[in-house]
């Protein structure tokens, strides 16, 4: 018996397979194109579905005894479909600029604080409901023809099973879900003048949608007995896969986006969350919640640096048989010393500012350059800038009720020992690196295993699938060095923003 996790991302999807003991076996990946122009950011969801069928087929051909597959996806993006579930238009991504005026209209009708009280979200045009309003206003032929409106998790689950259900955590990304009643908000839908009946049925995270349909079985190669599970928004799945289930632990997701996910044992202070644009998201354990504090450019900033600033160094690294990241870290350590901060202040807003500002117009900046500055210095400064931004978010979260005393690290950045130690030092917290950095697919498989009866509960799933490999302890002297620089960093955004 095998279990699988299907992770649907913005630019690609992957299916990861585990055995009955929770041991990783294999994975398949397919990417798909995203269209970004000035007037809109869109994706063809039929291409997403083709990718989904392809990765599942690849794994099912190798592992015909897959008993359950869990579906997790990125948030906000939605699609209007006809009676057959076929898309009526491309899906609008969360970065799509359309919906700004409609968001202001919704605020005028309900009020910012009231929307935040109901949904756990400070209003912003990135969320689905404003963009659905835009479709109704500017593409009435699409809205009038729509029989359902799906986000990506429930879109895929519907095509695999014929059942329209969405888990609570992903439903929150619409800004139209009541986090206390755990139901669609009639007040928000009426104010938005959107038909609430078009939405999928909200269900608890990790709820089975039944077995796979005949047509989907033919396309995927899965048995008709294979159970499909509505898992969650990808950040919630990553928190599950990182083994974070109470307020003492938060998750550091070091992927393309840098995301800090604290767990709350009860409803956090909504007013405190409102100030920093922090989400309040129902968690897998009833009565508990998580929040997202994030920067749009985590690993993406590091990739920009290596791909743009360090092209020569990339060639030298290749000649030595190591990655450009390792090469730059080695060069910096030899020139400056491991325990010497770069002295640069890098504002990592290269794709706009996320929490606590939510300012898409903000731009990145590198301060402190001299004629002696090297590519390795800038690389180190970019790493530091991402972590300074996370520390700033931690400070903004202080009044919300956080109490975590350590972090569990996931994502590709968790493979960098130097970056993990830097985070431990700067944040002044122990950071635990996990054996499997791809916590999202692990969390998806864990909840799938529970849904099909392979694991008794979350604790049993953790025992099988979450393994700690190293803990990075904070160093007091390094924390003090970083904090001297942080005193200047926390003023950079307000100093640079009026100029850009």
Short mmCIF file of C-alpha atoms in Angstrom, two decimals:
data_model
loop_
_atom_site.label_atom_id
_atom_site.label_comp_id
_atom_site.label_asym_id
_atom_site.label_seq_id
_atom_site.Cartn_x
_atom_site.Cartn_y
_atom_site.Cartn_z
CA UNK A 1 0.00 0.00 0.00
CA UNK A 2 1.30 3.44 -0.95
CA UNK A 3 0.17 6.99 -0.21
CA UNK A 4 0.80 10.06 -2.33
CA UNK A 5 0.82 13.82 -1.94
CA UNK A 6 -0.12 16.04 -4.87
CA UNK A 7 1.26 19.58 -4.55
CA UNK A 8 -0.10 22.12 -7.06
CA UNK A 9 2.13 25.17 -7.32
CA UNK A 10 2.01 28.36 -9.33
CA UNK A 11 4.50 27.20 -11.95
CA UNK A 12 4.35 23.42 -11.65
CA UNK A 13 2.90 20.40 -9.85
CA UNK A 14 4.45 17.32 -8.29
CA UNK A 15 3.26 14.00 -7.01
CA UNK A 16 5.31 12.36 -4.26
CA UNK A 17 4.86 8.74 -3.18
CA UNK A 18 5.55 7.17 0.22
CA UNK A 19 5.29 3.57 1.43
CA UNK A 20 3.07 2.35 4.30
CA UNK A 21 5.80 3.24 6.80
CA UNK A 22 5.91 6.83 5.56
CA UNK A 23 9.24 6.36 3.76
CA UNK A 24 9.82 8.50 0.67
CA UNK A 25 9.91 6.47 -2.54
CA UNK A 26 9.66 8.67 -5.61
CA UNK A 27 8.24 11.82 -7.18
CA UNK A 28 7.22 13.23 -10.57
CA UNK A 29 7.11 16.89 -11.60
CA UNK A 30 5.68 18.91 -14.46
CA UNK A 31 5.84 22.65 -14.97
CA UNK A 32 3.38 24.85 -16.83
CA UNK A 33 3.48 28.39 -18.22
CA UNK A 34 2.19 31.51 -16.49
CA UNK A 35 1.21 34.56 -18.54
CA UNK A 36 2.18 37.89 -16.97
CA UNK A 37 1.48 41.17 -18.77
CA UNK A 38 0.78 44.67 -17.46
CA UNK A 39 -2.98 44.23 -17.44
CA UNK A 40 -3.10 40.82 -15.78
CA UNK A 41 -1.42 37.68 -14.49
CA UNK A 42 -3.13 34.50 -15.63
CA UNK A 43 -2.75 30.75 -15.88
CA UNK A 44 -4.59 28.23 -18.03
CA UNK A 45 -6.01 25.76 -15.53
CA UNK A 46 -6.57 23.09 -18.19
CA UNK A 47 -2.77 23.01 -18.46
CA UNK A 48 -2.60 22.54 -14.68
CA UNK A 49 -4.97 19.61 -14.98
CA UNK A 50 -2.90 18.09 -17.78
CA UNK A 51 0.14 18.36 -15.50
CA UNK A 52 -1.77 16.75 -12.64
CA UNK A 53 -2.83 13.80 -14.78
CA UNK A 54 0.73 13.39 -16.07
CA UNK A 55 2.48 13.31 -12.67
CA UNK A 56 -0.10 10.97 -11.18
CA UNK A 57 0.11 8.67 -14.24
CA UNK A 58 3.91 8.53 -13.95
CA UNK A 59 3.72 7.51 -10.30
CA UNK A 60 0.75 5.15 -10.73
CA UNK A 61 2.60 3.28 -13.48
CA UNK A 62 5.48 2.65 -11.06
CA UNK A 63 3.36 2.15 -7.93
CA UNK A 64 -0.02 0.63 -8.88
CA UNK A 65 -1.05 0.13 -5.24
CA UNK A 66 -1.50 3.83 -4.34
CA UNK A 67 -4.37 3.72 -1.85
CA UNK A 68 -4.81 7.44 -1.26
CA UNK A 69 -3.72 10.74 -2.73
CA UNK A 70 -3.94 14.09 -0.94
CA UNK A 71 -4.33 17.39 -2.79
CA UNK A 72 -2.76 20.64 -1.63
CA UNK A 73 -2.41 23.86 -3.63
CA UNK A 74 -1.34 27.47 -3.71
CA UNK A 75 -4.00 29.96 -2.66
CA UNK A 76 -6.25 32.77 -3.92
CA UNK A 77 -6.22 31.83 -7.63
CA UNK A 78 -9.71 30.84 -8.84
CA UNK A 79 -11.45 29.78 -12.04
CA UNK A 80 -15.04 29.97 -13.28
CA UNK A 81 -16.21 26.70 -14.89
CA UNK A 82 -19.20 25.44 -16.84
CA UNK A 83 -21.53 22.54 -15.98
CA UNK A 84 -18.84 20.05 -17.08
CA UNK A 85 -16.19 21.63 -14.89
CA UNK A 86 -14.37 23.09 -17.89
CA UNK A 87 -12.81 26.55 -17.49
CA UNK A 88 -14.64 29.51 -18.99
CA UNK A 89 -11.58 31.76 -18.83
CA UNK A 90 -7.98 31.73 -17.59
CA UNK A 91 -7.48 31.81 -13.83
CA UNK A 92 -6.37 35.08 -12.21
CA UNK A 93 -3.27 34.75 -10.03
CA UNK A 94 -2.96 36.46 -6.66
CA UNK A 95 -0.43 38.89 -8.17
CA UNK A 96 -2.94 40.03 -10.83
CA UNK A 97 -3.52 43.79 -10.40
CA UNK A 98 -7.21 43.53 -11.30
CA UNK A 99 -9.67 43.70 -8.40
CA UNK A 100 -8.21 46.73 -6.62
CA UNK A 101 -11.25 48.95 -7.21
CA UNK A 102 -13.61 46.13 -6.29
CA UNK A 103 -11.73 45.57 -3.03
CA UNK A 104 -12.24 49.25 -2.18
CA UNK A 105 -15.95 48.90 -2.98
CA UNK A 106 -16.21 45.94 -0.61
CA UNK A 107 -14.43 47.91 2.11
CA UNK A 108 -16.83 50.82 1.60
CA UNK A 109 -19.81 48.47 2.08
CA UNK A 110 -18.57 46.46 5.08
CA UNK A 111 -15.56 48.26 6.56
CA UNK A 112 -11.98 47.00 6.86
CA UNK A 113 -12.23 46.00 10.50
CA UNK A 114 -15.49 44.10 9.97
CA UNK A 115 -14.04 42.14 7.05
CA UNK A 116 -11.00 41.31 9.19
CA UNK A 117 -13.22 40.23 12.10
CA UNK A 118 -15.18 37.84 9.87
CA UNK A 119 -12.45 36.48 7.63
CA UNK A 120 -9.25 36.86 9.68
CA UNK A 121 -7.77 38.86 6.78
CA UNK A 122 -7.10 42.55 6.40
CA UNK A 123 -8.68 43.40 3.04
CA UNK A 124 -6.39 43.26 0.03
CA UNK A 125 -6.95 42.81 -3.69
CA UNK A 126 -4.80 39.65 -3.76
CA UNK A 127 -7.69 37.62 -2.30
CA UNK A 128 -10.22 35.88 -4.54
CA UNK A 129 -13.47 37.70 -3.76
CA UNK A 130 -12.32 41.07 -5.16
CA UNK A 131 -11.22 39.44 -8.41
CA UNK A 132 -14.49 37.49 -8.68
CA UNK A 133 -16.24 40.87 -8.39
CA UNK A 134 -14.03 42.12 -11.21
CA UNK A 135 -15.04 39.19 -13.42
CA UNK A 136 -18.72 39.85 -12.77
CA UNK A 137 -18.31 43.54 -13.64
CA UNK A 138 -15.96 43.29 -16.62
CA UNK A 139 -16.64 39.78 -17.96
CA UNK A 140 -20.37 39.34 -17.26
CA UNK A 141 -20.70 36.66 -19.94
CA UNK A 142 -18.20 34.52 -18.01
CA UNK A 143 -19.80 35.09 -14.61
CA UNK A 144 -23.34 34.49 -15.94
CA UNK A 145 -22.25 31.20 -17.57
CA UNK A 146 -20.40 29.96 -14.48
CA UNK A 147 -21.87 26.94 -12.70
CA UNK A 148 -19.07 26.74 -10.13
CA UNK A 149 -16.12 28.78 -8.93
CA UNK A 150 -13.12 26.75 -7.84
CA UNK A 151 -9.76 27.44 -6.27
CA UNK A 152 -7.07 25.01 -7.38
CA UNK A 153 -7.42 22.36 -4.65
CA UNK A 154 -11.15 21.91 -5.15
CA UNK A 155 -10.82 22.22 -8.93
CA UNK A 156 -8.48 19.22 -9.00
CA UNK A 157 -10.46 17.26 -6.40
CA UNK A 158 -13.64 17.82 -8.45
CA UNK A 159 -12.01 16.52 -11.62
CA UNK A 160 -10.67 13.47 -9.79
CA UNK A 161 -13.86 12.58 -7.86
CA UNK A 162 -16.80 14.67 -9.05
CA UNK A 163 -17.16 16.13 -5.54
CA UNK A 164 -16.97 19.91 -5.01
CA UNK A 165 -15.39 20.47 -1.60
CA UNK A 166 -12.72 22.83 -0.32
CA UNK A 167 -10.88 22.63 2.98
CA UNK A 168 -11.16 25.42 5.54
CA UNK A 169 -7.57 26.67 5.18
CA UNK A 170 -7.81 27.23 1.43
CA UNK A 171 -11.31 28.69 1.72
CA UNK A 172 -9.87 31.46 3.93
CA UNK A 173 -7.76 32.67 0.98
CA UNK A 174 -10.91 33.96 -0.72
CA UNK A 175 -11.50 36.65 1.96
CA UNK A 176 -15.10 35.40 2.05
CA UNK A 177 -14.89 32.63 4.69
CA UNK A 178 -16.03 33.07 8.30
CA UNK A 179 -13.18 31.73 10.46
CA UNK A 180 -15.41 31.44 13.56
CA UNK A 181 -18.44 29.78 11.95
CA UNK A 182 -16.19 27.76 9.58
CA UNK A 183 -18.58 28.50 6.73
CA UNK A 184 -18.86 30.87 3.80
CA UNK A 185 -19.71 34.38 5.03
CA UNK A 186 -23.16 35.41 3.87
CA UNK A 187 -22.36 39.01 4.83
CA UNK A 188 -19.31 39.15 2.56
CA UNK A 189 -20.99 37.46 -0.40
CA UNK A 190 -24.03 39.73 -0.15
CA UNK A 191 -21.84 42.83 0.05
CA UNK A 192 -19.82 41.58 -2.93
CA UNK A 193 -23.03 40.69 -4.80
CA UNK A 194 -21.63 37.25 -5.64
CA UNK A 195 -23.67 34.03 -5.60
CA UNK A 196 -22.40 32.00 -2.64
CA UNK A 197 -23.92 28.86 -4.19
CA UNK A 198 -21.18 28.84 -6.82
CA UNK A 199 -18.58 27.92 -4.20
CA UNK A 200 -17.54 24.43 -3.09
CA UNK A 201 -18.63 22.97 0.25
CA UNK A 202 -16.16 23.87 3.04
CA UNK A 203 -14.82 20.82 4.91
CA UNK A 204 -12.19 20.27 7.62
CA UNK A 205 -8.58 20.03 6.47
CA UNK A 206 -7.76 16.44 5.52
CA UNK A 207 -11.32 15.37 4.58
CA UNK A 208 -11.77 12.51 2.12
CA UNK A 209 -13.68 13.38 -1.06
CA UNK A 210 -14.32 9.73 -1.86
CA UNK A 211 -12.77 7.45 -4.43
CA UNK A 212 -11.51 8.42 -7.85
CA UNK A 213 -13.98 8.63 -10.73
CA UNK A 214 -13.98 6.38 -13.77
CA UNK A 215 -12.74 9.00 -16.25
CA UNK A 216 -10.00 10.22 -13.90
CA UNK A 217 -8.93 6.64 -13.19
CA UNK A 218 -8.46 6.14 -16.92
CA UNK A 219 -6.35 9.28 -17.24
CA UNK A 220 -4.22 8.67 -14.14
CA UNK A 221 -3.91 4.89 -14.03
CA UNK A 222 -5.08 4.87 -10.42
CA UNK A 223 -7.38 2.15 -9.10
CA UNK A 224 -11.06 3.06 -8.72
CA UNK A 225 -10.55 2.28 -5.03
CA UNK A 226 -7.96 5.04 -4.59
CA UNK A 227 -9.23 7.64 -2.11
CA UNK A 228 -8.77 11.36 -2.80
CA UNK A 229 -8.29 13.73 0.14
CA UNK A 230 -8.81 17.51 0.29
CA UNK A 231 -5.73 18.47 2.24
CA UNK A 232 -5.09 22.21 2.50
CA UNK A 233 -3.50 25.43 1.41
CA UNK A 234 0.18 24.64 0.77
CA UNK A 235 1.49 26.58 3.80
CA UNK A 236 -0.79 24.64 6.15
CA UNK A 237 0.34 21.37 4.60
CA UNK A 238 3.96 22.44 5.17
CA UNK A 239 3.21 23.17 8.84
CA UNK A 240 1.72 19.69 9.23
CA UNK A 241 4.68 18.13 7.44
CA UNK A 242 7.05 20.04 9.74
CA UNK A 243 5.37 18.55 12.82
CA UNK A 244 4.24 21.90 14.24
CA UNK A 245 1.04 21.37 16.22
CA UNK A 246 1.12 23.75 19.17
CA UNK A 247 2.15 27.29 19.97
CA UNK A 248 5.65 26.35 21.10
CA UNK A 249 6.77 25.69 17.51
CA UNK A 250 6.69 27.81 14.36
CA UNK A 251 7.70 26.83 10.84
CA UNK A 252 10.34 28.57 8.76
CA UNK A 253 9.51 27.86 5.13
CA UNK A 254 12.64 28.73 3.17
CA UNK A 255 11.42 28.34 -0.39
CA UNK A 256 11.02 30.81 -3.24
CA UNK A 257 8.89 32.78 -0.79
CA UNK A 258 10.17 33.03 2.79
CA UNK A 259 7.28 32.25 5.15
CA UNK A 260 7.14 32.17 8.94
CA UNK A 261 4.12 30.16 10.15
CA UNK A 262 3.39 30.35 13.89
CA UNK A 263 0.75 28.14 15.52
CA UNK A 264 -1.82 29.63 17.93
CA UNK A 265 -3.54 27.47 20.53
CA UNK A 266 -6.59 29.74 20.45
CA UNK A 267 -7.91 32.64 18.35
CA UNK A 268 -5.14 35.26 18.09
CA UNK A 269 -5.76 38.95 18.70
CA UNK A 270 -7.45 40.08 15.47
CA UNK A 271 -6.56 43.75 16.01
CA UNK A 272 -2.86 42.89 16.38
CA UNK A 273 -3.01 40.69 13.28
CA UNK A 274 -4.79 43.46 11.36
CA UNK A 275 -1.95 45.92 11.88
CA UNK A 276 0.56 43.70 10.09
CA UNK A 277 -1.74 42.19 7.43
CA UNK A 278 -1.27 38.78 9.06
CA UNK A 279 -3.76 36.06 8.13
CA UNK A 280 -5.70 34.04 10.69
CA UNK A 281 -6.18 30.53 9.30
CA UNK A 282 -8.07 27.59 10.90
CA UNK A 283 -5.60 24.76 11.48
CA UNK A 284 -5.90 21.02 11.19
CA UNK A 285 -6.52 20.73 14.95
CA UNK A 286 -9.94 22.20 15.85
CA UNK A 287 -9.65 25.40 17.85
CA UNK A 288 -6.07 26.09 16.71
CA UNK A 289 -4.94 28.57 14.08
CA UNK A 290 -1.88 29.50 12.09
CA UNK A 291 -0.71 32.80 10.61
CA UNK A 292 1.51 33.67 7.66
CA UNK A 293 4.31 36.20 7.97
CA UNK A 294 6.14 36.24 4.66
CA UNK A 295 8.44 37.89 2.18
CA UNK A 296 7.78 37.47 -1.54
CA UNK A 297 11.51 37.00 -2.15
CA UNK A 298 13.26 34.45 0.03
CA UNK A 299 15.04 31.90 -2.11
CA UNK A 300 13.99 33.98 -5.12
CA UNK A 301 16.33 36.77 -3.98
CA UNK A 302 19.21 34.32 -3.59
CA UNK A 303 18.53 32.98 -7.09
CA UNK A 304 18.46 36.53 -8.45
CA UNK A 305 21.83 37.21 -6.87
CA UNK A 306 23.52 34.07 -8.18
CA UNK A 307 21.95 34.44 -11.63
CA UNK A 308 22.59 38.16 -12.06
CA UNK A 309 25.50 39.24 -9.87
CA UNK A 310 27.53 36.04 -9.70
CA UNK A 311 27.75 34.74 -13.28
CA UNK A 312 31.55 34.60 -13.21
CA UNK A 313 31.47 32.89 -9.82
CA UNK A 314 29.02 30.35 -11.21
CA UNK A 315 31.58 29.34 -13.84
CA UNK A 316 34.33 29.06 -11.22
CA UNK A 317 32.07 26.97 -8.98
CA UNK A 318 31.26 24.64 -11.86
CA UNK A 319 34.98 24.12 -12.49
CA UNK A 320 35.38 23.10 -8.84
CA UNK A 321 32.39 20.77 -8.95
CA UNK A 322 30.37 22.68 -6.35
CA UNK A 323 27.28 24.88 -6.43
CA UNK A 324 27.62 28.60 -6.86
CA UNK A 325 26.01 29.00 -3.43
CA UNK A 326 28.73 26.91 -1.79
CA UNK A 327 31.39 28.79 -3.73
CA UNK A 328 30.15 32.23 -2.67
CA UNK A 329 29.81 31.16 0.95
CA UNK A 330 33.37 29.78 0.92
CA UNK A 331 34.81 32.92 -0.72
CA UNK A 332 33.03 35.14 1.83
CA UNK A 333 34.26 33.07 4.79
CA UNK A 334 37.85 33.17 3.52
CA UNK A 335 37.77 36.92 2.88
CA UNK A 336 35.65 38.25 5.76
CA UNK A 337 35.33 35.42 8.26
CA UNK A 338 32.32 33.26 9.08
CA UNK A 339 31.30 35.44 12.01
CA UNK A 340 31.41 38.80 10.29
CA UNK A 341 28.13 40.30 9.04
CA UNK A 342 28.37 41.83 5.58
CA UNK A 343 27.56 45.32 6.80
CA UNK A 344 25.22 45.72 3.82
CA UNK A 345 21.54 46.46 4.25
CA UNK A 346 19.51 44.64 1.60
CA UNK A 347 15.79 45.42 1.47
CA UNK A 348 14.40 42.21 -0.07
CA UNK A 349 11.39 43.84 -1.72
CA UNK A 350 12.45 42.82 -5.23
CA UNK A 351 8.87 41.63 -5.91
CA UNK A 352 7.16 44.11 -3.61
CA UNK A 353 6.68 44.03 0.15
CA UNK A 354 4.59 41.35 1.84
CA UNK A 355 3.81 41.40 5.60
CA UNK A 356 3.77 43.57 7.61
CA UNK A 357 3.42 46.19 4.83
CA UNK A 358 1.59 44.50 1.92
CA UNK A 359 2.94 47.13 -0.40
CA UNK A 360 3.25 45.78 -3.93
CA UNK A 361 4.82 49.06 -5.07
CA UNK A 362 7.84 48.75 -2.79
CA UNK A 363 11.17 47.99 -4.45
CA UNK A 364 14.38 46.31 -3.37
CA UNK A 365 17.49 48.19 -2.34
CA UNK A 366 21.12 47.42 -1.51
CA UNK A 367 22.76 49.98 0.80
CA UNK A 368 26.38 50.21 1.84
CA UNK A 369 28.13 49.37 -1.46
CA UNK A 370 31.74 50.43 -2.03
CA UNK A 371 34.31 49.79 -4.76
CA UNK A 372 35.58 46.90 -2.63
CA UNK A 373 32.19 45.15 -2.44
CA UNK A 374 32.28 41.70 -4.04
CA UNK A 375 29.63 39.34 -5.38
CA UNK A 376 30.17 37.22 -2.26
CA UNK A 377 29.45 40.26 -0.07
CA UNK A 378 26.21 40.97 -1.92
CA UNK A 379 25.24 37.29 -1.71
CA UNK A 380 25.79 37.32 2.05
CA UNK A 381 23.89 40.62 2.31
CA UNK A 382 20.92 39.12 0.44
CA UNK A 383 20.81 36.18 2.86
CA UNK A 384 20.92 38.60 5.78
CA UNK A 385 18.23 40.85 4.26
CA UNK A 386 15.75 37.97 4.03
CA UNK A 387 16.33 37.14 7.70
CA UNK A 388 16.18 40.76 8.86
CA UNK A 389 12.76 40.94 7.20
CA UNK A 390 11.66 37.81 9.10
CA UNK A 391 12.91 39.28 12.38
CA UNK A 392 10.93 42.44 11.62
CA UNK A 393 7.85 40.26 11.10
CA UNK A 394 8.48 38.47 14.39
CA UNK A 395 8.53 41.83 16.17
CA UNK A 396 5.28 42.82 14.45
CA UNK A 397 3.68 39.57 15.68
CA UNK A 398 4.65 40.03 19.34
CA UNK A 399 1.28 41.39 20.48
CA UNK A 400 -0.76 38.73 18.66
CA UNK A 401 -0.13 35.96 21.20
CA UNK A 402 2.87 34.12 19.73
CA UNK A 403 4.85 31.98 22.16
CA UNK A 404 7.07 29.78 19.98
CA UNK A 405 10.50 28.92 21.35
CA UNK A 406 11.94 27.16 18.30
CA UNK A 407 11.53 26.88 14.53
CA UNK A 408 11.26 23.84 12.27
CA UNK A 409 12.91 24.60 8.92
CA UNK A 410 11.54 23.41 5.60
CA UNK A 411 12.16 24.24 1.94
CA UNK A 412 15.30 24.29 -0.15
CA UNK A 413 16.95 26.94 2.02
CA UNK A 414 16.96 24.49 4.94
CA UNK A 415 19.80 22.64 3.15
CA UNK A 416 22.16 25.58 3.72
CA UNK A 417 23.89 25.13 7.07
CA UNK A 418 25.26 28.68 6.94
CA UNK A 419 21.82 30.20 6.31
CA UNK A 420 20.26 28.08 9.06
CA UNK A 421 22.93 29.19 11.54
CA UNK A 422 22.44 32.81 10.45
CA UNK A 423 18.69 32.52 11.11
CA UNK A 424 19.26 30.95 14.53
CA UNK A 425 21.68 33.74 15.43
CA UNK A 426 19.59 36.63 14.14
CA UNK A 427 16.20 35.38 15.35
CA UNK A 428 17.77 34.19 18.62
CA UNK A 429 15.94 30.86 18.44
CA UNK A 430 16.96 27.23 17.92
CA UNK A 431 16.20 26.06 14.37
CA UNK A 432 15.58 22.38 13.70
CA UNK A 433 16.40 21.13 10.21
CA UNK A 434 14.18 18.25 9.08
CA UNK A 435 15.28 15.28 6.99
CA UNK A 436 12.66 16.02 4.34
CA UNK A 437 12.75 19.69 3.38
CA UNK A 438 9.68 19.27 1.14
CA UNK A 439 7.30 19.44 4.09
CA UNK A 440 4.25 20.29 1.97
CA UNK A 441 4.11 16.89 0.27
CA UNK A 442 4.97 15.17 3.55
CA UNK A 443 2.06 16.95 5.28
CA UNK A 444 -0.25 16.05 2.42
CA UNK A 445 0.75 12.38 2.65
CA UNK A 446 0.43 12.42 6.46
CA UNK A 447 -3.18 13.64 6.31
CA UNK A 448 -3.92 11.20 3.50
CA UNK A 449 -2.53 8.35 5.59
CA UNK A 450 -4.82 9.35 8.45
CA UNK A 451 -7.85 9.66 6.14
CA UNK A 452 -7.41 6.12 4.76
CA UNK A 453 -6.63 4.59 8.15
CA UNK A 454 -2.92 3.97 7.61
CA UNK A 455 -2.01 6.20 10.59
CA UNK A 456 -4.07 6.45 13.78
CA UNK A 457 -3.67 10.21 14.24
CA UNK A 458 -1.26 13.11 13.77
CA UNK A 459 1.13 11.84 16.43
CA UNK A 460 1.34 8.46 14.72
CA UNK A 461 1.91 10.15 11.35
CA UNK A 462 4.66 12.35 12.82
CA UNK A 463 6.39 9.29 14.30
CA UNK A 464 6.50 7.73 10.84
CA UNK A 465 7.23 10.73 8.63
CA UNK A 466 8.89 13.64 10.49
CA UNK A 467 12.56 13.22 11.35
CA UNK A 468 14.78 15.88 12.92
CA UNK A 469 18.41 15.77 11.74
CA UNK A 470 20.12 18.83 13.22
CA UNK A 471 19.44 21.72 15.58
CA UNK A 472 21.17 25.06 15.07
CA UNK A 473 21.55 26.88 18.38
CA UNK A 474 21.67 30.69 18.51
CA UNK A 475 24.99 32.33 19.44
CA UNK A 476 24.67 35.34 21.73
CA UNK A 477 27.64 37.25 20.32
CA UNK A 478 26.39 36.89 16.73
CA UNK A 479 22.88 37.94 17.73
CA UNK A 480 24.28 41.13 19.24
CA UNK A 481 26.28 41.87 16.07
CA UNK A 482 23.20 41.44 13.90
CA UNK A 483 21.00 43.51 16.19
CA UNK A 484 23.31 46.53 15.83
CA UNK A 485 22.73 46.37 12.08
CA UNK A 486 19.02 45.60 12.51
CA UNK A 487 18.53 48.93 14.26
CA UNK A 488 19.35 50.55 10.91
CA UNK A 489 17.59 47.91 8.80
CA UNK A 490 14.19 48.49 10.38
CA UNK A 491 14.28 52.08 9.07
CA UNK A 492 15.28 51.22 5.49
CA UNK A 493 11.76 50.67 4.10
CA UNK A 494 10.47 54.03 5.28
CA UNK A 495 13.63 55.76 4.09
CA UNK A 496 13.63 54.22 0.61
CA UNK A 497 9.90 53.99 -0.14
CA UNK A 498 9.29 57.76 -0.74
CA UNK A 499 12.16 57.73 -3.28
CA UNK A 500 10.89 54.79 -5.31
#
